[in-house]
XYZ file of C-alpha atoms in Angstrom:
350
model
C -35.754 3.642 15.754
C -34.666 6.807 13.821
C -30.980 5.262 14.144
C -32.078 2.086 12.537
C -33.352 3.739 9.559
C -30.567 5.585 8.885
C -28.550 2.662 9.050
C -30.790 0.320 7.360
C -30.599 3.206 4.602
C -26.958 3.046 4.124
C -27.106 -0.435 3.788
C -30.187 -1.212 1.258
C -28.618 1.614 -0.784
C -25.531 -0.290 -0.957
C -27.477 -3.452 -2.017
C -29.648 -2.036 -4.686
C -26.540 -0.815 -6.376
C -24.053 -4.337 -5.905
C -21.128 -3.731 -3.884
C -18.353 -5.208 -1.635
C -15.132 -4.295 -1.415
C -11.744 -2.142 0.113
C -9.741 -3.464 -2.930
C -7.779 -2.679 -5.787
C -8.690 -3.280 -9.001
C -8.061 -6.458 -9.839
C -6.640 -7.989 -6.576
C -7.674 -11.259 -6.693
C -8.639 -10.838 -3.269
C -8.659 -8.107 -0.467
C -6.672 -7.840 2.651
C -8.094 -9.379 5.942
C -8.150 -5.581 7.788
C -9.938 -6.330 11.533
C -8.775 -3.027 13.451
C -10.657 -1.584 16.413
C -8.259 0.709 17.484
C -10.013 3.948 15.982
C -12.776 5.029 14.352
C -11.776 5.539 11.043
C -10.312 2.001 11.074
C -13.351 0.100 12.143
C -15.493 2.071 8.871
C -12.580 0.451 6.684
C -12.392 -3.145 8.875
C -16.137 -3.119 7.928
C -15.626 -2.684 4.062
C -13.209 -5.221 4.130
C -15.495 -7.844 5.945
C -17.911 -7.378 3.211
C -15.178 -7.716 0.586
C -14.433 -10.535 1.152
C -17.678 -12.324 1.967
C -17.097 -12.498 5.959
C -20.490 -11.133 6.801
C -20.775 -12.425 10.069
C -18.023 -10.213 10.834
C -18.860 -7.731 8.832
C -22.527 -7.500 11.220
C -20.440 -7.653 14.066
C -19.252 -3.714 14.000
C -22.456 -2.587 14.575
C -23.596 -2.307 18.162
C -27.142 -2.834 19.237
C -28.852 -1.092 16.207
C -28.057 -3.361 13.461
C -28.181 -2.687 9.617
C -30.717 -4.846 8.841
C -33.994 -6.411 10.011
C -32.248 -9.392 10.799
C -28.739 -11.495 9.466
C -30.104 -12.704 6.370
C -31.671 -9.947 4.863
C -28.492 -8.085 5.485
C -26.196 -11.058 3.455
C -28.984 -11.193 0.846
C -28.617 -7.344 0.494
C -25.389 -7.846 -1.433
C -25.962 -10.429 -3.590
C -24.002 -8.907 -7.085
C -21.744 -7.105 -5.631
C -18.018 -7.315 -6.946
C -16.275 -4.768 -5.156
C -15.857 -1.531 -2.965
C -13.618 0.784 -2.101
C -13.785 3.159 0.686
C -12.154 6.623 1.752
C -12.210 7.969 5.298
C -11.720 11.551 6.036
C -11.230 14.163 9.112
C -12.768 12.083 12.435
C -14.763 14.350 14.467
C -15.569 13.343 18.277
C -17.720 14.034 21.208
C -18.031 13.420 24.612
C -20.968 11.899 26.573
C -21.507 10.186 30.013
C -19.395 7.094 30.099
C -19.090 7.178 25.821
C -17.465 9.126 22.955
C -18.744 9.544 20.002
C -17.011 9.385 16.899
C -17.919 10.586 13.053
C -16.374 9.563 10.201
C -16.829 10.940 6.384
C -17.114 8.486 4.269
C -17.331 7.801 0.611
C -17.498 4.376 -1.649
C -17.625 3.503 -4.930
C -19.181 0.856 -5.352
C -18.776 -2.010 -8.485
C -21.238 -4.777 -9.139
C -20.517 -7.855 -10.889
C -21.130 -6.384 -14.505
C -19.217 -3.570 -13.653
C -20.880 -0.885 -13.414
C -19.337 1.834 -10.711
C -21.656 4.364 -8.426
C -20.107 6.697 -5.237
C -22.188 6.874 -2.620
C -20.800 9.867 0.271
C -22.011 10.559 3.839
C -20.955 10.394 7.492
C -20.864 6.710 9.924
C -21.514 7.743 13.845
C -19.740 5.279 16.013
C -19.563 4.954 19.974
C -16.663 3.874 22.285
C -17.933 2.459 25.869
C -15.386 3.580 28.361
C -13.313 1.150 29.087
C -12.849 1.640 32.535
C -16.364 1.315 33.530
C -16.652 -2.506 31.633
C -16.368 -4.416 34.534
C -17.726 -7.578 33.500
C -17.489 -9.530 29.678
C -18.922 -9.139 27.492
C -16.458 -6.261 26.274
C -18.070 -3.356 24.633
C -15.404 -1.998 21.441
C -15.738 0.795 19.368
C -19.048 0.396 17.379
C -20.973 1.625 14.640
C -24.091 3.150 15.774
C -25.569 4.545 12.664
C -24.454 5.551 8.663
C -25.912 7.407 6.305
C -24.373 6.948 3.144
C -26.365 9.407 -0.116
C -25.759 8.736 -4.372
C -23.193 11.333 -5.039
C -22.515 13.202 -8.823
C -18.533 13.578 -8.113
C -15.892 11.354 -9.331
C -14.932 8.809 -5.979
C -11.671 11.007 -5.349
C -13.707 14.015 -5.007
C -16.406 12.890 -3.698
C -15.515 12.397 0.494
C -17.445 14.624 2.561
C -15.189 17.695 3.876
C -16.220 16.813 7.482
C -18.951 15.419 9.870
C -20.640 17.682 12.252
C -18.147 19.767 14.023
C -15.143 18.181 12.670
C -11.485 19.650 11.774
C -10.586 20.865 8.414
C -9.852 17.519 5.934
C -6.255 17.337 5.796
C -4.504 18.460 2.152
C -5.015 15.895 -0.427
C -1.511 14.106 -1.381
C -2.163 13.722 -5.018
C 1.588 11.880 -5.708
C 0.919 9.294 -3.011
C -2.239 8.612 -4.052
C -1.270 8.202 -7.582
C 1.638 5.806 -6.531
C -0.563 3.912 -4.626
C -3.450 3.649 -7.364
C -0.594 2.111 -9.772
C 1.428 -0.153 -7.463
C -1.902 -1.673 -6.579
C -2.904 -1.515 -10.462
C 0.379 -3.251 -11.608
C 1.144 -5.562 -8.246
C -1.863 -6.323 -6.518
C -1.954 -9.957 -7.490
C 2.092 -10.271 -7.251
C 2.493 -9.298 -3.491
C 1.840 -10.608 -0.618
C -1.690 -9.707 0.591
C -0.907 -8.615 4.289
C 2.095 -6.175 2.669
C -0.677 -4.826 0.025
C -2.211 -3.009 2.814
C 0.190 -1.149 3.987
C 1.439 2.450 3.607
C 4.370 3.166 1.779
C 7.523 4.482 3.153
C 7.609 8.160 2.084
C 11.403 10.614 1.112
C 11.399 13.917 0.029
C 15.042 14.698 -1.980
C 15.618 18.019 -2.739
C 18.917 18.843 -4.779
C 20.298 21.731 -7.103
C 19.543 21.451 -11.205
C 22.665 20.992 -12.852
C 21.446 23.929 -15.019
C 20.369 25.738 -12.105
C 21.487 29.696 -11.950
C 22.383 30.988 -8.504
C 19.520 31.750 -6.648
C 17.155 29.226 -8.506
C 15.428 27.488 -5.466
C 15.810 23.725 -5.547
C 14.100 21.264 -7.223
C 12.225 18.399 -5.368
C 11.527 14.631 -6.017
C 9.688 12.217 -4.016
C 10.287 8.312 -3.581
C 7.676 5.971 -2.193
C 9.369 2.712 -1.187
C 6.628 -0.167 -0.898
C 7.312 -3.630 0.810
C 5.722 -6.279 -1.766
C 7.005 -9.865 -0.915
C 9.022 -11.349 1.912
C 10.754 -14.982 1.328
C 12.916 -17.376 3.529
C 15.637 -14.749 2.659
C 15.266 -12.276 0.115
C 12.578 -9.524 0.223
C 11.308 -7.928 -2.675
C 10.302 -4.087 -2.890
C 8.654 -1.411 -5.296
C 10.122 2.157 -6.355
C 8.009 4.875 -7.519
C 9.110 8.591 -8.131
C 7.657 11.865 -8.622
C 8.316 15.363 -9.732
C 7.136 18.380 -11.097
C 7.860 17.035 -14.460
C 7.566 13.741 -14.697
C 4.550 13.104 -12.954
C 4.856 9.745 -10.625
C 6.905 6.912 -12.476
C 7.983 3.502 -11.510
C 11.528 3.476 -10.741
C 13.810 0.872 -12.881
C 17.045 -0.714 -11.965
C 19.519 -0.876 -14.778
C 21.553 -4.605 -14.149
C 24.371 -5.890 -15.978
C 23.611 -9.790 -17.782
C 26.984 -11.759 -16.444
C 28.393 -14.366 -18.565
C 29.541 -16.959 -15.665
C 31.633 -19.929 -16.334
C 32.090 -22.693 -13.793
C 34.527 -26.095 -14.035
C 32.405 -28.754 -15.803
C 29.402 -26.316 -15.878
C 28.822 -27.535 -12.178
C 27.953 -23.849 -9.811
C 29.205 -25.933 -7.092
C 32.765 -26.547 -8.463
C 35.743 -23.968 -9.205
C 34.368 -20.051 -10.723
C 36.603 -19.935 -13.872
C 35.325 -16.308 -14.864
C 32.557 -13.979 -15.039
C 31.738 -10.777 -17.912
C 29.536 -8.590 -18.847
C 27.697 -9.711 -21.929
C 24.779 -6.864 -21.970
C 22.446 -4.515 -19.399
C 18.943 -4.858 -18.675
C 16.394 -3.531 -16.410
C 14.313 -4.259 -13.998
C 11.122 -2.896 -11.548
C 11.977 -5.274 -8.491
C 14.116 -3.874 -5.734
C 15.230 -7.297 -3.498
C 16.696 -6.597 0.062
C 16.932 -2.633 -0.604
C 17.453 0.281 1.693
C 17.434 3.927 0.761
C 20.118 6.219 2.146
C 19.239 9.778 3.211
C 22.463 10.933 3.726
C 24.233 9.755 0.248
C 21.314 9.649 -1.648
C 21.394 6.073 -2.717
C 19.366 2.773 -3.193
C 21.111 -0.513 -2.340
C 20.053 -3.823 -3.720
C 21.769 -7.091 -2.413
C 19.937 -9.821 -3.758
C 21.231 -13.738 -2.037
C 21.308 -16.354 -4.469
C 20.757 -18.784 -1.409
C 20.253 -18.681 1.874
C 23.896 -18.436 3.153
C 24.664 -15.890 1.439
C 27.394 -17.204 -0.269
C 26.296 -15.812 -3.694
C 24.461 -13.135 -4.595
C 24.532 -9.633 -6.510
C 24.891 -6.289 -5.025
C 23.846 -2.544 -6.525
C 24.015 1.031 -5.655
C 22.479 3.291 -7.540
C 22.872 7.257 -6.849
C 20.837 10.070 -7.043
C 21.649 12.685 -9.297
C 20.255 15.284 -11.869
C 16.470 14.011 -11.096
C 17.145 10.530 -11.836
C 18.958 7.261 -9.564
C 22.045 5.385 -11.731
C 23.775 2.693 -11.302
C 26.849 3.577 -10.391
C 28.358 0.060 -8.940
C 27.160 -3.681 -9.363
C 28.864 -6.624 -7.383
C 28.725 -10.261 -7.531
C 29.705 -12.986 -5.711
C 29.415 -16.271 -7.707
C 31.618 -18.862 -5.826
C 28.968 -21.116 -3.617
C 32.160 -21.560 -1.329
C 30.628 -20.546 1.683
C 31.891 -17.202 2.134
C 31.294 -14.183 1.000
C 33.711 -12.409 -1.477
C 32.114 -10.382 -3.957
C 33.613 -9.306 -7.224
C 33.479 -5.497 -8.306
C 32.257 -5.807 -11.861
C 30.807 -2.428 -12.617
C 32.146 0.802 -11.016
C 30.994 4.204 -11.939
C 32.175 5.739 -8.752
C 35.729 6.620 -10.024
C 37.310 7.420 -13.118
C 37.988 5.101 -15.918
């Protein structure tokens, strides 16, 4: 009974307030997230099952002590909500006979429909069934047993509970990341592709000597989070953001040159008279990249079809705090192979 009413309590506090969510602002909708394979990730699989609407699911991570008196009350519960979003920290865990026992800090905030925001913080208790001992269906997952989720005064970054019970230390907040997150999701969340939206970014650290540096000045240090937005028949499209002491975290931009091309009869698929440069621009999208440890450099090769008969090509190097373009190829023939032109080339002297 007592764990009822703690859950129940998490939940009608939610309702009175309007939420839903695990979502960026304005994504037009959130990611499908159904993971069982920890704790932590069933808490978020939960938030997302609300998000979007799915509350059959959403009921279905709680084990016998439900949230609610019963299904209906617990959909009517969040009638005006818009959104949530969710933060997990340090997951504590206990044994018992035949179970462990798993708690989670938690904190929301929480947006209803006019948009008005509210944090809520506290811990979720959740049980895994051994599986050994489930001999016969129906399986037993991990499960939410109780939460217990309180108003909280702090700002939603601040405001996750340092630990549950007798849990470790919350590992050191990564301000950079989060911020690069917060604005990819900001300025892309309705531009990628939702199942890529969810996932983490792919983090570098680049450390390197200031060209004004005086011997014995320790080195300077930028980050780059690469993040996976779109995936076509044949070109996939990525996300650059950088960070440094300086700066602060900034998207990166790709400097291009505009190409003048000339075909016989104005027909692509008939004889490439010439090609030139006829400006530069820049842009945020990174299509078919890679970034190079070793040399310090971000590739683009971008296929005008599927062949790969034509396309364009960069590199762009990192140097002095910053990436440049320092060559840019194309290949503008449609003849079926693929023999790219050199037309800008930084990496040698003019």
């Amino acid at each position: 009974m007592r764990r009822a009413l703690f859950a129940a309590t998490a939940f009608l506090s939610l309702a009175t307030t309007g939420q839903t969510a695990l979502a960026a602002d304005d994504a037009p909708e959130a990611p499908y997230v159904d993971d069982r394979s920890s704790a932590d990730a069933v808490v978020r699989s939960l938030y997302s099952a609300i998000n979007r609407h799915e509350f059959a699911r959403a009921w279905g991570y709680f084990g016998d002590t439900k949230p609610a008196k019963d299904f209906d009350s617990f959909v009517k519960g969040f009638d005006g909500t818009d959104k949530v979003e969710v933060a997990t920290g340090a997951v504590s865990d206990e044994g018992a006979a035949g179970s462990i026992f798993y708690n989670v800090p938690v904190a929301i905030r929480a947006t209803d429909k006019s948009g008005g925001e509210k944090v809520f913080a506290g811990c979720y208790t959740l049980r895994q069934v051994n599986a050994q001992i489930q001999a016969a269906p129906p399986f037993d997952p991990i499960h939410i047993e109780k939460g217990a989720l309180k108003p909280s005064t702090a700002d939603f970054e601040e405001a996750l509970p340092p630990g549950c019970g007798d849990g470790p230390p919350p590992p050191k907040k990564d301000t950079a990341l989060e911020q690069a997150k917060k604005a990819f999701l900001a300025t892309y969340g309705d531009q990628c592709d939702k199942q890529l939206l969810a996932n983490e970014p792919t983090v570098f650290s680049i450390k390197y000597k200031d060209k004004d540096a005086a011997p014995g000045d320790p080195d300077k240090e930028t980050r780059l989070f690469h993040f996976s937005c779109s995936a076509a028949a044949y070109n996939e499209s990525s996300i650059y953001y950088m960070t440094d002491e300086v700066s602060g975290v900034q998207q990166l931009q790709f400097a291009e040159p505009k190409m003048d091309i000339r075909y016989e009869n104005n027909d692509s698929d008939g004889k490439l008279l010439g090609m030139s440069i006829v400006g530069f621009q820049t842009t945020g999208w990174a299509v078919n990249s890679d970034y190079d440890e070793e040399a310090h450099t971000i590739t683009t090769f971008n296929k005008w079809r599927g062949i790969g008969d034509a396309s364009d090509a960069g590199t762009y190097l990192f140097r002095n705090g910053n990436f440049s373009l320092v060559q840019f190829d194309v290949d503008a023939s449609y003849d079926g192979e693929e023999n790219p032109q050199t037309v800008v080339d930084y990496n040698t002297a003019p």
